[in-house]
Every structure is written in C-alpha cells, then in structure tokens.
mmCIF file of C-alpha atoms in Angstrom:
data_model
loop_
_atom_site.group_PDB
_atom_site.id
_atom_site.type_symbol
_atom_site.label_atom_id
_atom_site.label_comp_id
_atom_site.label_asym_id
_atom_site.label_seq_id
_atom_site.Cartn_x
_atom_site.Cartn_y
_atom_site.Cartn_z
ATOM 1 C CA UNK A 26 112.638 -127.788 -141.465
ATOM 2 C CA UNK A 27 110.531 -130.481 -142.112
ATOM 3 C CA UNK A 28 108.483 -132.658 -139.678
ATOM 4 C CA UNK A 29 105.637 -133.646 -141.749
ATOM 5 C CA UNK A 30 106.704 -137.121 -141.527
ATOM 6 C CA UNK A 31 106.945 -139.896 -138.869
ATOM 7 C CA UNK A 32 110.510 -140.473 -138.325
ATOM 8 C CA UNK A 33 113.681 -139.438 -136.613
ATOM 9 C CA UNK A 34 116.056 -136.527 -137.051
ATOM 10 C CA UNK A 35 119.062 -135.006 -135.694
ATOM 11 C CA UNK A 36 118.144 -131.146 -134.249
ATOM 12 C CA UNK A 37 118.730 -129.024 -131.765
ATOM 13 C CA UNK A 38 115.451 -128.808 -128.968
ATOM 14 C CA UNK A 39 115.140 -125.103 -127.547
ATOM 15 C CA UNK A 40 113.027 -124.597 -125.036
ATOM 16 C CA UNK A 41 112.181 -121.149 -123.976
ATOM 17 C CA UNK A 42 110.924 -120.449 -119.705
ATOM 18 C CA UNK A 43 109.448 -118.072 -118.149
ATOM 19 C CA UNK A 44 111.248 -117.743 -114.799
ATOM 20 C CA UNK A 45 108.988 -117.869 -111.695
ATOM 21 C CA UNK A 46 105.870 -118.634 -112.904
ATOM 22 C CA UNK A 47 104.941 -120.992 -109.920
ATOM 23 C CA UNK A 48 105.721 -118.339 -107.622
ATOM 24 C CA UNK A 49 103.597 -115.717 -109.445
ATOM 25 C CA UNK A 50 100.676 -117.460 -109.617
ATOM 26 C CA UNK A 51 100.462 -118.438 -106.088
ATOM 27 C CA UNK A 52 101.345 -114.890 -104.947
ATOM 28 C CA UNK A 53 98.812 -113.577 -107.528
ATOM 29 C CA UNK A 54 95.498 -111.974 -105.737
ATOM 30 C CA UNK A 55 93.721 -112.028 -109.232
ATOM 31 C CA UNK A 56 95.047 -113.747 -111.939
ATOM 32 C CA UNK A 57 93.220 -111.666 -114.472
ATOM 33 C CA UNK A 58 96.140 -110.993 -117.142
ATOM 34 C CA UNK A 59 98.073 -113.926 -116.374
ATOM 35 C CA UNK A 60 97.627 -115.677 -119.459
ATOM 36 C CA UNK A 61 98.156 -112.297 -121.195
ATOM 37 C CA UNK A 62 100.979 -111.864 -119.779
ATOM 38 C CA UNK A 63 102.464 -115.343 -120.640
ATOM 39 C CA UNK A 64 101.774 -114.638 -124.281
ATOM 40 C CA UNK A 65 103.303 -111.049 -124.332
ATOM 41 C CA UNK A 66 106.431 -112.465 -122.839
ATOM 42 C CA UNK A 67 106.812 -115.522 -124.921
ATOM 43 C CA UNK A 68 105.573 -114.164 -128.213
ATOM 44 C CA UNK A 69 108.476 -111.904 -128.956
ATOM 45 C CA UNK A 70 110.610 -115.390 -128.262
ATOM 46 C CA UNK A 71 108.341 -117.341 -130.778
ATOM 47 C CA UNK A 72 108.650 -114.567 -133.618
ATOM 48 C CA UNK A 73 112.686 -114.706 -133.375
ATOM 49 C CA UNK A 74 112.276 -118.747 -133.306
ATOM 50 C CA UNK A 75 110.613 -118.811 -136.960
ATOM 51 C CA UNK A 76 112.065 -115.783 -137.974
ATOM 52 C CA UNK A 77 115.587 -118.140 -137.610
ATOM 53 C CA UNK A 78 114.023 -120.918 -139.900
ATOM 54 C CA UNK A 79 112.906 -122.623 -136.224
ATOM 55 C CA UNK A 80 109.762 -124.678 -135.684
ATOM 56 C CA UNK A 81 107.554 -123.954 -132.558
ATOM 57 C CA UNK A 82 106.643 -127.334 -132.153
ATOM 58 C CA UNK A 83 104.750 -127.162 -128.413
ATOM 59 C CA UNK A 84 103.296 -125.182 -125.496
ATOM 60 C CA UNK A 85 103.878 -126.146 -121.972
ATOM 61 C CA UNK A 86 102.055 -123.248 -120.379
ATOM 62 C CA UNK A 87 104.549 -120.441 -119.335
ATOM 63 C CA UNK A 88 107.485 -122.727 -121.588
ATOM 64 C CA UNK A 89 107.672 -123.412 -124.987
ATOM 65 C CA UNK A 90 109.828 -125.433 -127.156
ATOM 66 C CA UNK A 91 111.293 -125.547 -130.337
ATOM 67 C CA UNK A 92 113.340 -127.220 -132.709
ATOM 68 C CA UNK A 93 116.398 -125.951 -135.533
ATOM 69 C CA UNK A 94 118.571 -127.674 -137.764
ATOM 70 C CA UNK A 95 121.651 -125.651 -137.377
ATOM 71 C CA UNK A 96 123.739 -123.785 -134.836
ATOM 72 C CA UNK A 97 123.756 -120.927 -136.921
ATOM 73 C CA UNK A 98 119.521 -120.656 -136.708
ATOM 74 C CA UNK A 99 119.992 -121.307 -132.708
ATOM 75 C CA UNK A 100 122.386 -118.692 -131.950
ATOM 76 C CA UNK A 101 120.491 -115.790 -134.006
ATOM 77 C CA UNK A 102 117.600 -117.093 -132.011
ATOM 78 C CA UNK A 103 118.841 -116.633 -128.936
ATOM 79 C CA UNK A 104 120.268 -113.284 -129.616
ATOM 80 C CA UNK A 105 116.596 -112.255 -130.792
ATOM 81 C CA UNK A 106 115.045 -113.985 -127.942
ATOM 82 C CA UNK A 107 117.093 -111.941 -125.671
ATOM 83 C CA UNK A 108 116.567 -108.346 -127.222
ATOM 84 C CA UNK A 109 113.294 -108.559 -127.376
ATOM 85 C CA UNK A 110 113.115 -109.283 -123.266
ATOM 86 C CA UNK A 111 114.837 -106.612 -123.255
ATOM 87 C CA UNK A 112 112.503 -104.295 -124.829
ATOM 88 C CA UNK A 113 109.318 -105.486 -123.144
ATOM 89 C CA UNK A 114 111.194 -105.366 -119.577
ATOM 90 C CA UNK A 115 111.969 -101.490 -120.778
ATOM 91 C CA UNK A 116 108.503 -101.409 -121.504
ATOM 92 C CA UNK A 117 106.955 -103.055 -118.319
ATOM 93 C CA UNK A 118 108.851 -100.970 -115.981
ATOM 94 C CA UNK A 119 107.628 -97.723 -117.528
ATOM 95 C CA UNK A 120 104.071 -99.480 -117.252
ATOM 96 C CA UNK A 121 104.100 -100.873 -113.900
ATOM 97 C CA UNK A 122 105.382 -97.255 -112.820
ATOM 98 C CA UNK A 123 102.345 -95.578 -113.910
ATOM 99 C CA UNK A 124 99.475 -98.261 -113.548
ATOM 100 C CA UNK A 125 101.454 -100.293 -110.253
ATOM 101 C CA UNK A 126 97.446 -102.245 -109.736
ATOM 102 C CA UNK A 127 98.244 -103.955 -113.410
ATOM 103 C CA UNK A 128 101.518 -105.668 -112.292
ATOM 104 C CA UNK A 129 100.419 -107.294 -109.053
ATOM 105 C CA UNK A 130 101.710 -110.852 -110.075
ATOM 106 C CA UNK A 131 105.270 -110.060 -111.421
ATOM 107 C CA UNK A 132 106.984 -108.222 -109.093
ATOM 108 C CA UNK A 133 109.855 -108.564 -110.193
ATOM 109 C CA UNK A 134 109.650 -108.169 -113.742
ATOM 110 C CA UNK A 135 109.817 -111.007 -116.630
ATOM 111 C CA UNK A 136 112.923 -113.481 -116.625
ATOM 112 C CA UNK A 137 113.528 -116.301 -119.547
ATOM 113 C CA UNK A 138 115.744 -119.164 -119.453
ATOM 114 C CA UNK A 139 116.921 -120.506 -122.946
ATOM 115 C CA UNK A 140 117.854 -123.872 -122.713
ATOM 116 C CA UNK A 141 119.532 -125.785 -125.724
ATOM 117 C CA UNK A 142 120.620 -129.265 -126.601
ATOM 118 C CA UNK A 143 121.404 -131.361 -129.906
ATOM 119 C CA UNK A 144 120.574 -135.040 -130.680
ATOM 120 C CA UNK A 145 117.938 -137.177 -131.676
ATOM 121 C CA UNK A 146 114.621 -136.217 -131.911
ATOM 122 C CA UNK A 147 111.740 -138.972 -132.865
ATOM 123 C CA UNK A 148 108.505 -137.706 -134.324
ATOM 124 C CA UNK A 149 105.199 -138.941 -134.418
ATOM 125 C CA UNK A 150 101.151 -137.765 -134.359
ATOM 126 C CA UNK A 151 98.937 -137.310 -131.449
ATOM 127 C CA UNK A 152 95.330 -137.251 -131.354
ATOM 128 C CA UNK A 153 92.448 -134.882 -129.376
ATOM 129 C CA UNK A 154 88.878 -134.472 -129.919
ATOM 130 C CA UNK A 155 89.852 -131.032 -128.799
ATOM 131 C CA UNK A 156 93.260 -130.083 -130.491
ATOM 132 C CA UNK A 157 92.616 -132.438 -133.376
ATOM 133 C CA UNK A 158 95.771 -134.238 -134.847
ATOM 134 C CA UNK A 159 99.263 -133.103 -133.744
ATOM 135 C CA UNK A 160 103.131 -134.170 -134.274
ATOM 136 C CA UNK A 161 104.496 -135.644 -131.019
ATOM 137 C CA UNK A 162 107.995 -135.322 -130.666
ATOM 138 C CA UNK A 163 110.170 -137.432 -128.319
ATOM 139 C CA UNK A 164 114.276 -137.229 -127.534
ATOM 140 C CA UNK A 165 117.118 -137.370 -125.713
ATOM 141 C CA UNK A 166 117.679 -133.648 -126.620
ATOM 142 C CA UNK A 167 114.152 -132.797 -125.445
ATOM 143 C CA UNK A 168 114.764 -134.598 -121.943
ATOM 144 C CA UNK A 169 117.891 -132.717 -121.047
ATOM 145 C CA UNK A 170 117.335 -129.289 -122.239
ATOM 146 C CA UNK A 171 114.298 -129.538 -120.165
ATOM 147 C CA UNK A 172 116.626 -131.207 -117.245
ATOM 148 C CA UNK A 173 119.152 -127.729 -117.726
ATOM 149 C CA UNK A 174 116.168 -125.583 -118.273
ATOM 150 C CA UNK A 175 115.763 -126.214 -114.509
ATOM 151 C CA UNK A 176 119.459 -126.360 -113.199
ATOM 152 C CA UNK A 177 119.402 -122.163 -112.442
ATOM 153 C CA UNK A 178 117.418 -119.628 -111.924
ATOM 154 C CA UNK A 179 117.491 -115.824 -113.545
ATOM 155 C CA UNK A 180 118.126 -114.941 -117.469
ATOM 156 C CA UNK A 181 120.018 -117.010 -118.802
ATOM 157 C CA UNK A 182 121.093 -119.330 -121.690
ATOM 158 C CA UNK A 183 122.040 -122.995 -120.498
ATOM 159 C CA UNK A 184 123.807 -125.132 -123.345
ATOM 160 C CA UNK A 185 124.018 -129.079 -123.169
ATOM 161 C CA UNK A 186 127.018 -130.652 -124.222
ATOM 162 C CA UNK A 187 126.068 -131.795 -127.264
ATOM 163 C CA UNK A 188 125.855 -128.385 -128.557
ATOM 164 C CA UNK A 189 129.351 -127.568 -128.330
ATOM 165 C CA UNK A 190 130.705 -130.413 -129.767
ATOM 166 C CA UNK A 191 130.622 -129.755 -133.576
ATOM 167 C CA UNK A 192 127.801 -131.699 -135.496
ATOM 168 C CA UNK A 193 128.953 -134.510 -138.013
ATOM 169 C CA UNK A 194 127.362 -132.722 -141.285
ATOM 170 C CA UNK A 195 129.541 -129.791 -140.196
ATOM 171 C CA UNK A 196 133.411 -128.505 -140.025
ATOM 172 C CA UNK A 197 132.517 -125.439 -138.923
ATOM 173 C CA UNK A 198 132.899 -125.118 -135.250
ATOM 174 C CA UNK A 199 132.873 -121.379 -134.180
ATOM 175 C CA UNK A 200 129.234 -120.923 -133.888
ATOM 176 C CA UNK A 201 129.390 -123.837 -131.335
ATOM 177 C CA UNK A 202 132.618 -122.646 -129.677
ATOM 178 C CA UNK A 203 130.218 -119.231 -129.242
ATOM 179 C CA UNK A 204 127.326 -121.390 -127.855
ATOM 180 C CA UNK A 205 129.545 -123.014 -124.983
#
C-alpha cells in the first residue's frame, strides 16, 4: 500500500485496543513492566497487520492503528490478531501462576478490541523536532472505528457499516458478508 504521497484514498482503518488499560494503570502499585507489557501484547497484532500487506501507520499508547486496501488483507488480519492473543494469554497464565508479583497490573489477563471501518482516508506530513517528519492521516473511517472501538468492552471485533457493504472496485462480497 502506498502512502508516500499527500493525497486521499479509499481503505479500511483498523485500530487494534488493549482493553482496560485505564483501569490497570491506576490499580497498578508499580508500573515497572507496563510499557513492556503494552508492546508484548500489541506486537503479535502488528506482525499479523504487515504480514497481511497492512500499514501500521500510528501509536496511541496501549492502541494502535492501521490501514489495508482490501477485505481480504483485513479479515486474515484479524484472524492472526486473534490467535496470537490467544497464545500469549496461554502463556501469561502459566507465568502469572508461577511468578504472581510480575502480574500485579493485569489481573485479569490481556483483552483486544479490533475495530474496523472503510472510507476515506486523507494523508498528509507532520513535523517534530523529536519524531522528525511523519504521514498524518485524517478520515471518516478513522473517526468511527475509533467511535466503535469504544462502544463494548471484552475481545472482540466491532465492524462499521461500511465494511459490509461491498466496495465499488469489487463484486466479490463474501469476505464482507464474513466481516458483518
């Protein structure tokens, strides 16, 4: 996918949240590991994201988000997404069993919330002394997955409506009869 230049495009904006992050950090007693812990959880979701032909376009700090061109490189993302919470959860519970100190802040255990939507998405650059020049991306898409993103709690995927309404360059409408 290309976003090297200033303009605007039709995608599909995934963003990817960790549930209850506001909770754990103000039940945390140390938040040593915190920021470890955000990466461990979201990385697995980033590596199924470009491993779809996906673009990790942004961090939001327990939240990232993502854009695709096609339903096809959504739904494989979301199936990745969701094995590999799988696996660390598998992985955290045998942990927090044997070191229980470690796993003070999560006490229930990682939860993500996949939340999809297709339409326009306007691209542009940013600038930071810090980050140093970055794309800036702006659109409808972006605004409501966030807006579902936030409709529910526990794992889940939450599809806009755009999504399941096939996408003009397309005749093919199974992928987003699956997605709805």
């Amino acid at each position: 996918m290309d976003l090297s230049k200033e303009r605007i495009i039709d995608a599909f904006a995934m963003i990817v949240d960790i549930n209850g992050y506001t909770p754990m950090l103000a039940n945390a007693k140390y938040i040593n590991g915190i920021a470890q812990f955000v990466r461990d959880v979201l990385i697995g979701g980033i590596e199924a994201v470009e491993k779809n032909d996906g673009v990790v376009v942004g961090f939001m700090g327990d939240a990232f988000l993502a854009v695709f061109d096609n339903s096809d490189s959504v739904f494989m993302a979301c199936i990745g997404i969701a094995k590999d919470l799988d696996r660390l959860c598998e992985y955290l519970a045998s942990d927090k069993e044997n070191c229980p100190d470690h796993w003070e802040f999560h006490q229930g255990g990682p939860g993500i919330k996949i939340a999809v939507e297709y339409g326009w998405i306007n691209i542009s650059t940013i600038w930071s002394s810090f980050l140093g020049e970055q794309k800036l991306l702006a659109g409808t898409c972006i605004n409501y997955a966030n807006r579902i993103s936030n409709a529910g709690i526990g794992n889940r995927c939450l599809i806009g409506p755009s999504v399941a309404r096939p996408v003009p360059w397309t005749q093919d409408k199974s992928h987003a009869a699956m997605l709805s």
